[in-house]
Amino acid sequence: MTKLIGIDFGTTNSVVAVLSPDGSVKTQRFAFGATELDVFRTVLCFWSEQSKGRSHMHHAAGPQAIEAYLDDPLDSRLIMSMKTYLAQHSFTQTNIFGRIFTLEQMIALFLRALLGTGHAGAHIIAGRPVRFAGDFADDDFGEARLRASYAAAGFPAIDVALEPQAAGYRFTRGLSAPATVLVGDFGGGTSDFSLLRFTPGAAHPVVSLSHSGIGIAGDTFDYRIIDNVVSPQLGKGGTYKVMGTDLPVPVEYFSGFARWHRLSLMRTPRILRDIEEVARASADPSRLRNLIALVRDEAGYQLYQTVSALKAQLSKAPTARLHFAHEKLVIDSEVSRDDFESWIAPDVQRLAATVDQALERAGVPVEEVDRVFLTGGTSFVPAVQRIFTERFGSQRISAGGEFVSVAEGLALIGRDRLAEAA
């Protein structure tokens, strides 16, 4: 029997699920110290060491990458949110310690670490979003680069399936009666929706009725927090003088800083020099110099952790405190859920419209949806939950497998596809 693996290569976390000979699905566990994890952080860390007069580059992936980065953030390069670039024609390669890496090469390095050495010759079902992240995303280009990344990792022939459809496959295993199911899969970079029809005992028990997706998800909400709480304390909204005229501090400094996948690209001598020139002419140079220190010292990961924790706290409590310190910068701000929801309101409206789009494409009215299954961390955000409770009522909504449902569903899709081909 061909070994079959479902891989959810995510913006923030990645998961591997293996189909067992008895038809059950098991999520691969990753050892990290004395613990085992279901998820593998989607990050790479590069660093260079001198030996016998020569420079040698090293890299690590997942939890080991984070450990290596925290051990020496100044002399390492942390790469996050690689998936966000897949459908962007504007990003093809980057220079890391004098060596050029294409995006496909970096993802391939990550996939090799994710899969290890025990899956040679396996048949892979890889997940992809309905819509890739990015304002000018080319979905066909994104899938082509995803396939090329797997090929570079040593898996030249893979199957691809939509991530929300995979999550729905897993959910329907627990159903015993026919049902029309709406699945919402909320990742780090994208939110995707699938409408499925489940008919137990049919030749094809799970039939896809429609899909929709949008490049708004957890990272977008993190961006809103940074943009409203952190960036103003780093010079956003300030001014600087040029020939006696007050000009606004360039907003692109902060749009780049607040997006995790672009943060490492700011750590170039030219950009840091430009910010310093503006700082010297600004009304409050210390704020922009704090921005320089955060970028220069690769402190983005610590800030990312702090903001993500705040977001999670606001899903449980009406207020939460964001405390972050680096060198001379100290941020200690109380954030209310009401403020957070006002910042993300336009994003939530677009998410709601994308849900409605899936229903409209299938010609299925709200009242004919029997079950709603939500997966992914952003599904816990109260403003996101209201999209579904207001349309379908809480009694029709289920959640679970926030991290593993897509990978397990991909393995099940692969099982059915192989059976059909046999």
Coordinates of C-alpha atoms in Angstrom, one line a residue:
M1 CA 0.0 0.0 0.0
T2 CA 1.3 3.5 -1.0
K3 CA 2.1 5.6 2.0
L4 CA -0.3 8.6 1.9
I5 CA 0.4 11.9 3.7
G6 CA -1.7 15.1 4.0
I7 CA 0.3 18.2 4.5
D8 CA -1.1 21.5 5.7
F9 CA 1.7 24.0 4.9
G10 CA 0.4 27.0 6.8
T11 CA 1.4 30.6 7.1
T12 CA 2.0 30.3 10.8
N13 CA 2.0 26.5 11.6
S14 CA 2.3 23.4 9.5
V15 CA 0.8 19.9 10.2
V16 CA 1.5 16.4 8.7
A17 CA -1.2 13.7 8.8
V18 CA -0.5 10.1 7.8
L19 CA -3.2 7.6 6.6
S20 CA -2.8 4.3 8.4
P21 CA -3.4 0.9 6.6
D22 CA -6.6 0.5 8.6
G23 CA -8.0 3.8 7.2
S24 CA -7.5 5.9 10.3
V25 CA -5.5 9.1 10.2
K26 CA -2.7 10.0 12.7
T27 CA -1.2 13.4 13.0
Q28 CA 2.6 13.3 13.1
R29 CA 4.2 14.4 16.4
F30 CA 7.3 16.6 16.5
A31 CA 9.8 16.1 19.3
F32 CA 11.0 19.4 20.9
G33 CA 13.0 18.9 24.0
A34 CA 10.9 16.8 26.5
T35 CA 7.6 17.6 24.7
E36 CA 5.9 16.5 21.5
L37 CA 3.9 18.9 19.3
D38 CA 1.2 18.4 16.7
V39 CA 2.2 21.5 14.9
F40 CA 5.5 22.6 13.3
R41 CA 6.1 26.4 13.2
T42 CA 6.4 27.6 9.7
V43 CA 9.7 29.5 10.1
L44 CA 13.3 29.2 9.0
C45 CA 16.4 30.6 10.7
F46 CA 19.7 31.2 9.0
W47 CA 23.0 32.1 10.6
S48 CA 26.6 32.2 9.6
E49 CA 29.7 30.9 11.6
Q50 CA 33.4 31.3 10.9
S51 CA 35.5 28.2 10.9
K52 CA 39.1 28.0 9.7
G53 CA 38.9 31.4 8.1
R54 CA 35.8 30.5 6.1
S55 CA 32.1 31.4 6.6
H56 CA 29.7 28.6 6.9
M57 CA 25.9 29.1 6.7
H58 CA 23.6 27.0 8.8
H59 CA 19.8 26.8 9.0
A60 CA 17.1 25.3 11.1
A61 CA 13.3 25.0 10.7
G62 CA 10.3 25.0 13.0
P63 CA 10.9 25.1 16.8
Q64 CA 14.6 24.7 16.3
A65 CA 14.6 27.8 14.1
I66 CA 13.0 29.8 16.9
E67 CA 15.4 28.5 19.4
A68 CA 18.4 29.3 17.2
Y69 CA 17.0 32.8 16.6
L70 CA 16.4 33.6 20.2
D71 CA 19.9 32.3 21.0
D72 CA 21.5 35.0 18.7
P73 CA 18.9 37.3 17.1
L74 CA 21.5 39.9 16.0
D75 CA 23.5 37.5 13.8
S76 CA 20.7 35.4 12.4
R77 CA 17.9 35.9 9.9
L78 CA 14.4 34.7 10.7
I79 CA 12.1 34.0 7.8
M80 CA 8.4 33.9 8.6
S81 CA 5.1 33.7 6.6
M82 CA 6.7 32.2 3.5
K83 CA 3.3 31.1 2.2
T84 CA 2.2 34.7 2.0
Y85 CA 4.6 35.3 -0.9
L86 CA 3.6 32.3 -3.0
A87 CA 1.1 34.1 -5.3
Q88 CA 3.1 37.4 -5.5
H89 CA 5.0 38.0 -8.7
S90 CA 6.9 40.8 -7.0
F91 CA 8.9 38.4 -4.7
T92 CA 11.2 35.8 -6.3
Q93 CA 14.3 35.7 -4.2
T94 CA 16.2 37.2 -1.3
N95 CA 19.9 37.6 -0.3
I96 CA 20.8 35.8 3.0
F97 CA 24.4 36.3 4.2
G98 CA 25.5 36.8 0.6
R99 CA 23.7 33.8 -0.9
I100 CA 20.6 34.1 -3.1
F101 CA 17.6 31.9 -2.2
T102 CA 14.5 31.7 -4.3
L103 CA 11.2 31.4 -2.5
E104 CA 10.8 27.8 -3.7
Q105 CA 14.3 26.9 -2.3
M106 CA 13.4 28.3 1.1
I107 CA 10.1 26.5 1.3
A108 CA 11.8 23.3 0.1
L109 CA 14.3 23.6 3.0
F110 CA 11.4 23.9 5.3
L111 CA 9.5 21.0 3.8
R112 CA 12.5 18.7 4.1
A113 CA 12.8 19.5 7.8
L114 CA 9.0 19.1 8.3
L115 CA 8.9 15.7 6.7
G116 CA 12.3 14.4 7.9
T117 CA 13.6 11.2 6.4
G118 CA 10.8 8.7 6.9
H119 CA 8.5 9.6 4.1
A120 CA 10.5 8.9 0.9
G121 CA 8.2 7.7 -1.9
A122 CA 5.0 8.7 -0.1
H123 CA 2.0 10.1 -2.0
I124 CA 1.4 13.6 -0.8
I125 CA -1.8 15.6 -0.8
A126 CA -0.9 19.2 -0.2
G127 CA -3.4 21.8 0.9
R128 CA -3.8 25.2 -0.7
P129 CA -6.1 28.2 0.1
V130 CA -9.1 29.0 -2.1
R131 CA -7.5 32.5 -2.5
F132 CA -3.8 33.1 -1.8
A133 CA -2.8 36.0 0.4
G134 CA -1.8 39.3 -1.1
D135 CA -3.5 42.3 -2.7
F136 CA -2.4 41.2 -6.2
A137 CA -2.4 37.4 -5.7
D138 CA -2.2 35.2 -8.7
D139 CA -3.8 31.9 -7.5
D140 CA -2.6 29.8 -10.5
F141 CA 0.9 31.2 -10.0
G142 CA 0.7 30.5 -6.3
E143 CA -0.2 26.8 -6.8
A144 CA 2.5 26.4 -9.4
R145 CA 5.1 27.7 -7.0
L146 CA 3.7 25.5 -4.3
R147 CA 4.1 22.5 -6.5
A148 CA 7.6 23.6 -7.5
S149 CA 8.6 23.9 -3.8
Y150 CA 7.5 20.3 -3.2
A151 CA 9.4 19.2 -6.3
A152 CA 12.6 21.0 -5.0
A153 CA 12.1 19.1 -1.7
G154 CA 12.1 15.8 -3.5
F155 CA 8.4 15.3 -4.1
P156 CA 7.9 16.0 -7.9
A157 CA 4.4 14.6 -8.1
I158 CA 1.8 15.7 -5.6
D159 CA -1.9 16.1 -5.4
V160 CA -3.4 19.4 -4.3
A161 CA -6.7 20.0 -2.5
L162 CA -8.4 23.1 -1.1
E163 CA -7.9 23.5 2.6
P164 CA -11.5 24.2 3.7
Q165 CA -12.7 21.2 1.7
A166 CA -10.2 19.1 3.6
A167 CA -11.4 20.4 7.0
G168 CA -14.9 19.5 5.9
Y169 CA -13.9 16.0 5.0
R170 CA -12.7 15.5 8.5
F171 CA -15.8 17.0 10.1
T172 CA -18.2 14.9 8.1
R173 CA -16.7 11.7 9.5
G174 CA -18.7 12.4 12.6
L175 CA -22.0 12.8 10.8
S176 CA -24.5 10.0 10.3
A177 CA -27.3 11.8 8.3
P178 CA -27.3 13.8 5.1
A179 CA -26.3 17.4 5.6
T180 CA -25.2 20.5 3.8
V181 CA -22.2 21.8 5.7
L182 CA -20.4 25.2 5.5
V183 CA -16.8 25.0 6.5
G184 CA -14.8 28.1 7.5
D185 CA -11.0 27.6 7.7
F186 CA -9.2 30.6 9.3
G187 CA -5.4 30.5 8.9
G188 CA -2.7 33.0 9.4
G189 CA -2.8 34.6 5.9
T190 CA -6.1 33.6 4.4
S191 CA -9.7 32.7 5.4
D192 CA -11.4 30.1 3.1
F193 CA -15.0 28.7 3.0
S194 CA -16.4 25.6 1.4
L195 CA -20.0 24.5 1.1
L196 CA -20.2 20.7 1.0
R197 CA -23.0 18.1 0.7
F198 CA -22.6 15.0 2.8
T199 CA -24.6 11.9 1.8
P200 CA -23.6 8.8 3.8
G201 CA -23.4 5.6 1.8
A202 CA -23.2 7.4 -1.6
A203 CA -20.4 6.6 -4.0
H204 CA -19.1 10.1 -3.4
P205 CA -20.2 10.9 0.1
V206 CA -18.7 14.4 0.2
V207 CA -19.5 16.6 -2.8
S208 CA -18.3 20.2 -3.1
L209 CA -21.0 22.8 -3.9
S210 CA -18.9 26.0 -3.9
H211 CA -15.8 27.7 -2.5
S212 CA -14.8 31.3 -1.6
G213 CA -11.7 32.8 0.0
I214 CA -10.0 36.1 0.9
G215 CA -6.6 37.2 2.1
I216 CA -7.7 38.3 5.5
A217 CA -7.0 36.2 8.6
G218 CA -5.0 36.2 11.8
D219 CA -2.0 38.2 10.5
T220 CA -4.4 40.9 9.3
F221 CA -5.8 41.3 12.8
D222 CA -2.3 41.4 14.3
Y223 CA -1.5 44.1 11.8
R224 CA -4.4 46.2 13.1
I225 CA -3.1 45.9 16.7
I226 CA 0.4 46.9 15.8
D227 CA -0.8 49.8 13.5
N228 CA -3.0 51.2 16.3
V229 CA -1.1 50.5 19.5
V230 CA 2.6 50.0 18.6
S231 CA 3.4 52.0 15.5
P232 CA 2.2 55.4 16.9
Q233 CA 4.9 54.9 19.6
L234 CA 7.5 54.3 16.9
G235 CA 6.9 57.5 15.0
K236 CA 3.7 56.9 13.0
G237 CA 1.7 60.0 12.6
G238 CA 4.7 62.2 13.4
T239 CA 6.4 64.8 11.2
Y240 CA 9.9 65.8 10.0
K241 CA 11.3 69.0 8.5
V242 CA 12.6 69.4 5.0
M243 CA 13.8 73.0 4.1
G244 CA 11.5 74.3 6.9
T245 CA 8.4 72.4 5.8
D246 CA 6.8 69.8 8.0
L247 CA 6.2 66.5 6.1
P248 CA 4.6 63.3 7.5
V249 CA 6.9 60.5 8.5
P250 CA 6.6 58.0 5.6
V251 CA 3.8 55.5 6.3
E252 CA 5.5 52.7 4.4
Y253 CA 7.9 52.3 7.3
F254 CA 5.0 51.1 9.4
S255 CA 3.1 49.1 6.8
G256 CA 6.3 47.1 6.3
F257 CA 7.0 46.9 10.0
A258 CA 3.5 45.7 11.0
R259 CA 3.4 42.8 8.5
W260 CA 5.4 39.8 9.6
H261 CA 6.4 38.5 6.2
R262 CA 7.8 41.9 5.2
L263 CA 9.6 42.7 8.5
S264 CA 12.9 41.0 7.6
L265 CA 13.1 42.8 4.3
M266 CA 13.4 46.1 6.2
R267 CA 16.7 45.1 7.7
T268 CA 18.8 46.5 5.0
P269 CA 21.4 49.3 5.3
R270 CA 19.6 51.5 2.9
I271 CA 16.2 51.4 4.7
L272 CA 17.7 51.8 8.1
R273 CA 19.8 54.7 6.8
D274 CA 16.7 56.3 5.3
I275 CA 14.8 56.0 8.6
E276 CA 17.7 57.5 10.5
E277 CA 17.8 60.5 8.2
V278 CA 14.1 61.1 8.8
A279 CA 14.7 60.6 12.6
R280 CA 17.3 63.4 12.7
A281 CA 14.8 65.8 11.1
S282 CA 11.8 64.7 13.1
A283 CA 10.0 66.3 16.0
D284 CA 10.6 63.2 18.1
P285 CA 13.7 61.3 16.9
S286 CA 13.7 58.8 19.8
R287 CA 10.5 57.1 18.4
L288 CA 12.0 56.4 15.0
R289 CA 15.2 55.3 16.6
N290 CA 13.2 52.8 18.6
L291 CA 11.8 51.5 15.3
I292 CA 15.4 51.2 13.9
A293 CA 16.4 49.2 17.0
L294 CA 13.5 46.8 16.6
V295 CA 14.3 46.1 12.9
R296 CA 18.0 46.1 13.4
D297 CA 17.9 43.7 16.3
E298 CA 15.4 41.3 14.7
A299 CA 13.0 41.8 17.6
G300 CA 10.0 41.2 15.5
Y301 CA 9.4 37.6 16.7
Q302 CA 9.1 38.7 20.3
L303 CA 6.7 41.5 19.3
Y304 CA 4.7 38.9 17.2
Q305 CA 4.3 36.7 20.3
T306 CA 3.2 39.6 22.4
V307 CA 0.6 40.8 19.9
S308 CA -0.8 37.2 19.3
A309 CA -1.1 36.7 23.0
L310 CA -3.0 40.0 23.3
K311 CA -5.4 39.0 20.5
A312 CA -6.1 35.6 22.2
Q313 CA -6.8 37.4 25.6
L314 CA -9.3 39.7 23.9
S315 CA -11.2 36.7 22.7
K316 CA -11.8 35.8 26.4
A317 CA -11.9 39.1 28.2
P318 CA -13.2 42.7 27.5
T319 CA -9.8 44.2 28.0
A320 CA -6.2 43.1 27.9
R321 CA -2.8 44.7 28.4
L322 CA 0.0 44.8 25.8
H323 CA 3.4 45.0 27.5
F324 CA 6.5 45.0 25.3
A325 CA 10.0 46.3 26.0
H326 CA 13.1 46.5 23.9
E327 CA 16.1 48.7 24.7
K328 CA 14.7 52.2 25.4
L329 CA 11.2 51.3 24.1
V330 CA 8.6 50.4 26.7
I331 CA 5.0 49.9 25.6
D332 CA 2.4 49.3 28.3
S333 CA -1.1 49.8 26.9
E334 CA -4.5 48.6 27.9
V335 CA -6.5 47.5 24.8
S336 CA -10.3 47.0 24.9
R337 CA -12.2 44.5 22.8
D338 CA -14.4 47.3 21.7
D339 CA -11.4 49.2 20.3
F340 CA -10.0 46.0 18.7
E341 CA -13.3 45.3 17.0
S342 CA -13.5 48.8 15.7
W343 CA -10.1 48.4 14.1
I344 CA -11.0 45.1 12.4
A345 CA -14.6 46.1 11.5
P346 CA -13.8 46.6 7.8
D347 CA -12.0 43.2 7.7
V348 CA -14.9 41.4 9.4
Q349 CA -17.3 42.9 6.9
R350 CA -15.2 41.6 4.0
L351 CA -15.1 38.2 5.7
A352 CA -18.9 38.2 6.0
A353 CA -19.2 39.1 2.4
T354 CA -17.0 36.2 1.4
V355 CA -19.1 33.8 3.5
D356 CA -22.2 35.1 1.6
Q357 CA -20.4 34.6 -1.7
A358 CA -20.0 30.9 -1.0
L359 CA -23.7 30.5 -0.4
E360 CA -24.6 32.6 -3.4
R361 CA -22.3 30.6 -5.7
A362 CA -24.1 27.4 -4.7
G363 CA -27.5 28.9 -4.8
V364 CA -28.1 27.7 -1.2
P365 CA -30.0 29.9 1.2
V366 CA -28.9 30.3 4.8
E367 CA -31.8 28.2 6.1
E368 CA -30.7 25.2 4.0
V369 CA -27.3 25.0 5.7
D370 CA -27.6 22.2 8.3
R371 CA -24.2 22.5 10.0
V372 CA -21.3 25.1 10.2
F373 CA -17.8 23.9 11.0
L374 CA -15.2 26.5 12.0
T375 CA -11.5 25.7 12.4
G376 CA -8.4 27.8 12.9
G377 CA -7.4 30.2 15.7
T378 CA -9.1 33.3 14.3
S379 CA -12.5 31.5 14.5
F380 CA -12.3 32.2 18.3
V381 CA -12.4 36.0 17.8
P382 CA -15.9 37.1 19.0
A383 CA -16.4 39.5 16.1
V384 CA -15.7 36.6 13.6
Q385 CA -18.0 34.2 15.5
R386 CA -20.9 36.7 15.2
I387 CA -20.7 36.4 11.4
F388 CA -22.0 32.9 11.8
T389 CA -24.2 33.1 14.9
E390 CA -26.1 36.0 13.4
R391 CA -26.7 34.0 10.1
F392 CA -27.1 30.4 11.3
G393 CA -27.7 30.5 15.1
S394 CA -25.3 29.0 17.6
Q395 CA -27.0 25.6 17.6
R396 CA -25.8 24.8 14.0
I397 CA -22.1 25.8 14.7
S398 CA -19.4 23.4 15.6
A399 CA -15.6 23.8 16.1
G400 CA -12.6 21.7 16.8
G401 CA -9.3 20.4 15.5
E402 CA -8.1 24.0 15.2
F403 CA -4.7 23.0 14.1
V404 CA -5.0 19.5 12.7
S405 CA -8.3 19.3 10.8
V406 CA -7.0 20.4 7.4
A407 CA -4.0 18.0 7.4
E408 CA -6.2 15.0 8.5
G409 CA -8.8 15.9 5.9
L410 CA -6.2 16.1 3.2
A411 CA -5.1 12.5 4.0
L412 CA -8.8 11.4 3.7
I413 CA -9.2 13.1 0.4
G414 CA -6.1 11.4 -0.8
R415 CA -7.5 8.0 0.3
D416 CA -10.6 8.6 -1.8
R417 CA -8.7 9.8 -4.8
L418 CA -6.5 6.7 -4.8
A419 CA -9.5 4.5 -4.5
E420 CA -11.2 6.1 -7.5
A421 CA -8.0 5.8 -9.6
A422 CA -7.6 2.1 -8.7

